Amino acid sequence: MRSTRDRSDRGAAAVEFALVVPVLLLLVLGILEFGRAFNAQVSLTAAARESVRVMAVENDVDAAVTVASDAAVSLNPSIDASHVEISPTVCAPGTNVTVTITYPFEFVTGTFGPEITLTGQGMMRCGG
């Protein structure tokens, strides 16, 4: 025969579970979103590094933008010319060229806001 205490313990466990689940779910979603944002940031930085290398060696803006787009294939939507800023656009030997890529990162869940802007930057001396 079961006592009344067993039933009340089961009810208490259900209430505690109902109180803890939203916090755990928010924690898991936060880890997921942070991982995605970190991956996008690493991709942007690598794309900017590859792009600035092409700009410093070849002095070709179009090739640098193409390399930036090709280097960050994991980003969706992909990088286009509107995301890439190259300064200066003519790379004179001995000067520095900087490539900055800005990317609007959208959260999947929307729990942490609609989007944030991520930036990857690379700088290299012109002329190789």
PDB file of C-alpha atoms in Angstrom:
ATOM      1  CA  MET A   1       0.000   0.000   0.000  1.00  0.00           C
ATOM      2  CA  ARG A   2       1.311   3.414  -0.954  1.00  0.00           C
ATOM      3  CA  SER A   3       1.372   6.286   1.416  1.00  0.00           C
ATOM      4  CA  THR A   4       0.260   9.805   0.644  1.00  0.00           C
ATOM      5  CA  ARG A   5       3.808  10.973   1.009  1.00  0.00           C
ATOM      6  CA  ASP A   6       4.911   9.116  -2.184  1.00  0.00           C
ATOM      7  CA  ARG A   7       2.270  10.927  -4.246  1.00  0.00           C
ATOM      8  CA  SER A   8       3.205  14.343  -2.910  1.00  0.00           C
ATOM      9  CA  ASP A   9       6.901  13.676  -3.621  1.00  0.00           C
ATOM     10  CA  ARG A  10       6.098  12.851  -7.232  1.00  0.00           C
ATOM     11  CA  GLY A  11       4.106  16.053  -7.521  1.00  0.00           C
ATOM     12  CA  ALA A  12       6.970  18.072  -6.074  1.00  0.00           C
ATOM     13  CA  ALA A  13       9.392  16.535  -8.566  1.00  0.00           C
ATOM     14  CA  ALA A  14       7.091  17.474 -11.440  1.00  0.00           C
ATOM     15  CA  VAL A  15       6.859  21.072 -10.209  1.00  0.00           C
ATOM     16  CA  GLU A  16      10.643  21.311  -9.790  1.00  0.00           C
ATOM     17  CA  PHE A  17      11.131  19.894 -13.275  1.00  0.00           C
ATOM     18  CA  ALA A  18       8.701  22.453 -14.710  1.00  0.00           C
ATOM     19  CA  LEU A  19      10.654  25.250 -13.015  1.00  0.00           C
ATOM     20  CA  VAL A  20      14.102  24.051 -14.146  1.00  0.00           C
ATOM     21  CA  VAL A  21      13.343  23.128 -17.792  1.00  0.00           C
ATOM     22  CA  PRO A  22      13.004  26.724 -19.121  1.00  0.00           C
ATOM     23  CA  VAL A  23      16.346  27.680 -17.583  1.00  0.00           C
ATOM     24  CA  LEU A  24      18.060  24.617 -19.037  1.00  0.00           C
ATOM     25  CA  LEU A  25      16.459  25.196 -22.424  1.00  0.00           C
ATOM     26  CA  LEU A  26      17.635  28.814 -22.451  1.00  0.00           C
ATOM     27  CA  LEU A  27      21.145  27.652 -21.532  1.00  0.00           C
ATOM     28  CA  VAL A  28      21.228  25.102 -24.364  1.00  0.00           C
ATOM     29  CA  LEU A  29      19.922  27.658 -26.891  1.00  0.00           C
ATOM     30  CA  GLY A  30      22.545  30.153 -25.703  1.00  0.00           C
ATOM     31  CA  ILE A  31      25.316  27.611 -26.232  1.00  0.00           C
ATOM     32  CA  LEU A  32      23.971  26.831 -29.702  1.00  0.00           C
ATOM     33  CA  GLU A  33      23.754  30.499 -30.740  1.00  0.00           C
ATOM     34  CA  PHE A  34      27.178  31.345 -29.281  1.00  0.00           C
ATOM     35  CA  GLY A  35      28.744  28.436 -31.169  1.00  0.00           C
ATOM     36  CA  ARG A  36      27.203  29.555 -34.446  1.00  0.00           C
ATOM     37  CA  ALA A  37      28.309  33.177 -33.898  1.00  0.00           C
ATOM     38  CA  PHE A  38      31.832  32.103 -32.973  1.00  0.00           C
ATOM     39  CA  ASN A  39      32.052  29.943 -36.098  1.00  0.00           C
ATOM     40  CA  ALA A  40      30.891  32.864 -38.252  1.00  0.00           C
ATOM     41  CA  GLN A  41      33.449  35.173 -36.604  1.00  0.00           C
ATOM     42  CA  VAL A  42      36.286  32.734 -37.263  1.00  0.00           C
ATOM     43  CA  SER A  43      35.149  32.379 -40.895  1.00  0.00           C
ATOM     44  CA  LEU A  44      35.060  36.164 -41.329  1.00  0.00           C
ATOM     45  CA  THR A  45      38.533  36.609 -39.897  1.00  0.00           C
ATOM     46  CA  ALA A  46      39.949  33.861 -42.122  1.00  0.00           C
ATOM     47  CA  ALA A  47      38.210  35.342 -45.185  1.00  0.00           C
ATOM     48  CA  ALA A  48      39.620  38.803 -44.421  1.00  0.00           C
ATOM     49  CA  ARG A  49      43.111  37.327 -43.993  1.00  0.00           C
ATOM     50  CA  GLU A  50      42.925  35.501 -47.332  1.00  0.00           C
ATOM     51  CA  SER A  51      41.490  38.559 -49.071  1.00  0.00           C
ATOM     52  CA  VAL A  52      44.140  40.953 -47.766  1.00  0.00           C
ATOM     53  CA  ARG A  53      46.887  38.534 -48.846  1.00  0.00           C
ATOM     54  CA  VAL A  54      45.540  38.585 -52.421  1.00  0.00           C
ATOM     55  CA  MET A  55      45.220  42.371 -52.347  1.00  0.00           C
ATOM     56  CA  ALA A  56      48.772  42.845 -51.031  1.00  0.00           C
ATOM     57  CA  VAL A  57      50.340  40.520 -53.599  1.00  0.00           C
ATOM     58  CA  GLU A  58      48.189  40.991 -56.714  1.00  0.00           C
ATOM     59  CA  ASN A  59      46.807  44.525 -56.110  1.00  0.00           C
ATOM     60  CA  ASP A  60      43.429  43.440 -57.559  1.00  0.00           C
ATOM     61  CA  VAL A  61      40.267  44.537 -55.725  1.00  0.00           C
ATOM     62  CA  ASP A  62      37.937  42.210 -57.638  1.00  0.00           C
ATOM     63  CA  ALA A  63      40.142  39.186 -56.959  1.00  0.00           C
ATOM     64  CA  ALA A  64      40.322  40.113 -53.260  1.00  0.00           C
ATOM     65  CA  VAL A  65      36.514  40.302 -53.018  1.00  0.00           C
ATOM     66  CA  THR A  66      36.162  36.974 -54.846  1.00  0.00           C
ATOM     67  CA  VAL A  67      38.646  35.302 -52.508  1.00  0.00           C
ATOM     68  CA  ALA A  68      36.798  36.690 -49.474  1.00  0.00           C
ATOM     69  CA  SER A  69      33.541  35.248 -50.774  1.00  0.00           C
ATOM     70  CA  ASP A  70      35.122  31.884 -51.572  1.00  0.00           C
ATOM     71  CA  ALA A  71      36.905  31.642 -48.201  1.00  0.00           C
ATOM     72  CA  ALA A  72      33.723  32.017 -46.153  1.00  0.00           C
ATOM     73  CA  VAL A  73      31.532  29.369 -47.750  1.00  0.00           C
ATOM     74  CA  SER A  74      30.015  28.360 -44.389  1.00  0.00           C
ATOM     75  CA  LEU A  75      28.216  31.703 -44.065  1.00  0.00           C
ATOM     76  CA  ASN A  76      24.615  31.882 -45.207  1.00  0.00           C
ATOM     77  CA  PRO A  77      23.897  34.304 -46.875  1.00  0.00           C
ATOM     78  CA  SER A  78      27.349  34.450 -48.397  1.00  0.00           C
ATOM     79  CA  ILE A  79      29.680  37.436 -48.514  1.00  0.00           C
ATOM     80  CA  ASP A  80      29.403  39.767 -51.501  1.00  0.00           C
ATOM     81  CA  ALA A  81      31.083  43.025 -52.521  1.00  0.00           C
ATOM     82  CA  SER A  82      28.793  45.079 -50.262  1.00  0.00           C
ATOM     83  CA  HIS A  83      30.247  43.327 -47.184  1.00  0.00           C
ATOM     84  CA  VAL A  84      33.918  43.891 -48.107  1.00  0.00           C
ATOM     85  CA  GLU A  85      35.754  47.188 -47.602  1.00  0.00           C
ATOM     86  CA  ILE A  86      39.323  47.522 -48.896  1.00  0.00           C
ATOM     87  CA  SER A  87      41.432  50.490 -47.868  1.00  0.00           C
ATOM     88  CA  PRO A  88      43.322  51.783 -49.800  1.00  0.00           C
ATOM     89  CA  THR A  89      42.058  50.426 -53.103  1.00  0.00           C
ATOM     90  CA  VAL A  90      45.477  50.854 -54.734  1.00  0.00           C
ATOM     91  CA  CYS A  91      48.220  48.984 -52.939  1.00  0.00           C
ATOM     92  CA  ALA A  92      51.531  50.875 -53.268  1.00  0.00           C
ATOM     93  CA  PRO A  93      54.650  48.928 -52.221  1.00  0.00           C
ATOM     94  CA  GLY A  94      55.618  49.612 -48.622  1.00  0.00           C
ATOM     95  CA  THR A  95      52.156  50.750 -47.503  1.00  0.00           C
ATOM     96  CA  ASN A  96      49.598  48.745 -45.565  1.00  0.00           C
ATOM     97  CA  VAL A  97      46.296  47.539 -46.983  1.00  0.00           C
ATOM     98  CA  THR A  98      43.339  46.655 -44.772  1.00  0.00           C
ATOM     99  CA  VAL A  99      40.367  44.453 -45.606  1.00  0.00           C
ATOM    100  CA  THR A 100      37.330  44.724 -43.347  1.00  0.00           C
ATOM    101  CA  ILE A 101      34.372  42.393 -43.765  1.00  0.00           C
ATOM    102  CA  THR A 102      31.125  43.233 -41.987  1.00  0.00           C
ATOM    103  CA  TYR A 103      28.430  40.600 -41.800  1.00  0.00           C
ATOM    104  CA  PRO A 104      24.898  40.738 -40.364  1.00  0.00           C
ATOM    105  CA  PHE A 105      24.624  37.549 -38.292  1.00  0.00           C
ATOM    106  CA  GLU A 106      21.028  36.434 -37.727  1.00  0.00           C
ATOM    107  CA  PHE A 107      20.118  34.359 -34.698  1.00  0.00           C
ATOM    108  CA  VAL A 108      18.125  31.191 -35.361  1.00  0.00           C
ATOM    109  CA  THR A 109      15.983  31.351 -32.244  1.00  0.00           C
ATOM    110  CA  GLY A 110      15.500  35.097 -31.961  1.00  0.00           C
ATOM    111  CA  THR A 111      15.820  34.745 -28.189  1.00  0.00           C
ATOM    112  CA  PHE A 112      18.859  37.014 -28.059  1.00  0.00           C
ATOM    113  CA  GLY A 113      17.667  39.603 -30.550  1.00  0.00           C
ATOM    114  CA  PRO A 114      17.153  39.610 -34.314  1.00  0.00           C
ATOM    115  CA  GLU A 115      20.805  40.014 -35.411  1.00  0.00           C
ATOM    116  CA  ILE A 116      24.244  41.363 -34.607  1.00  0.00           C
ATOM    117  CA  THR A 117      26.969  42.695 -36.881  1.00  0.00           C
ATOM    118  CA  LEU A 118      30.192  40.693 -36.921  1.00  0.00           C
ATOM    119  CA  THR A 119      33.448  42.101 -38.282  1.00  0.00           C
ATOM    120  CA  GLY A 120      36.566  40.367 -39.580  1.00  0.00           C
ATOM    121  CA  GLN A 121      39.662  42.386 -40.380  1.00  0.00           C
ATOM    122  CA  GLY A 122      43.051  41.691 -41.920  1.00  0.00           C
ATOM    123  CA  MET A 123      46.028  43.952 -42.599  1.00  0.00           C
ATOM    124  CA  MET A 124      49.206  43.336 -44.591  1.00  0.00           C
ATOM    125  CA  ARG A 125      52.070  45.319 -46.074  1.00  0.00           C
ATOM    126  CA  CYS A 126      51.752  45.764 -49.844  1.00  0.00           C
ATOM    127  CA  GLY A 127      54.218  44.135 -52.164  1.00  0.00           C
ATOM    128  CA  GLY A 128      54.273  40.727 -50.517  1.00  0.00           C
TER     129      GLY A 128
END
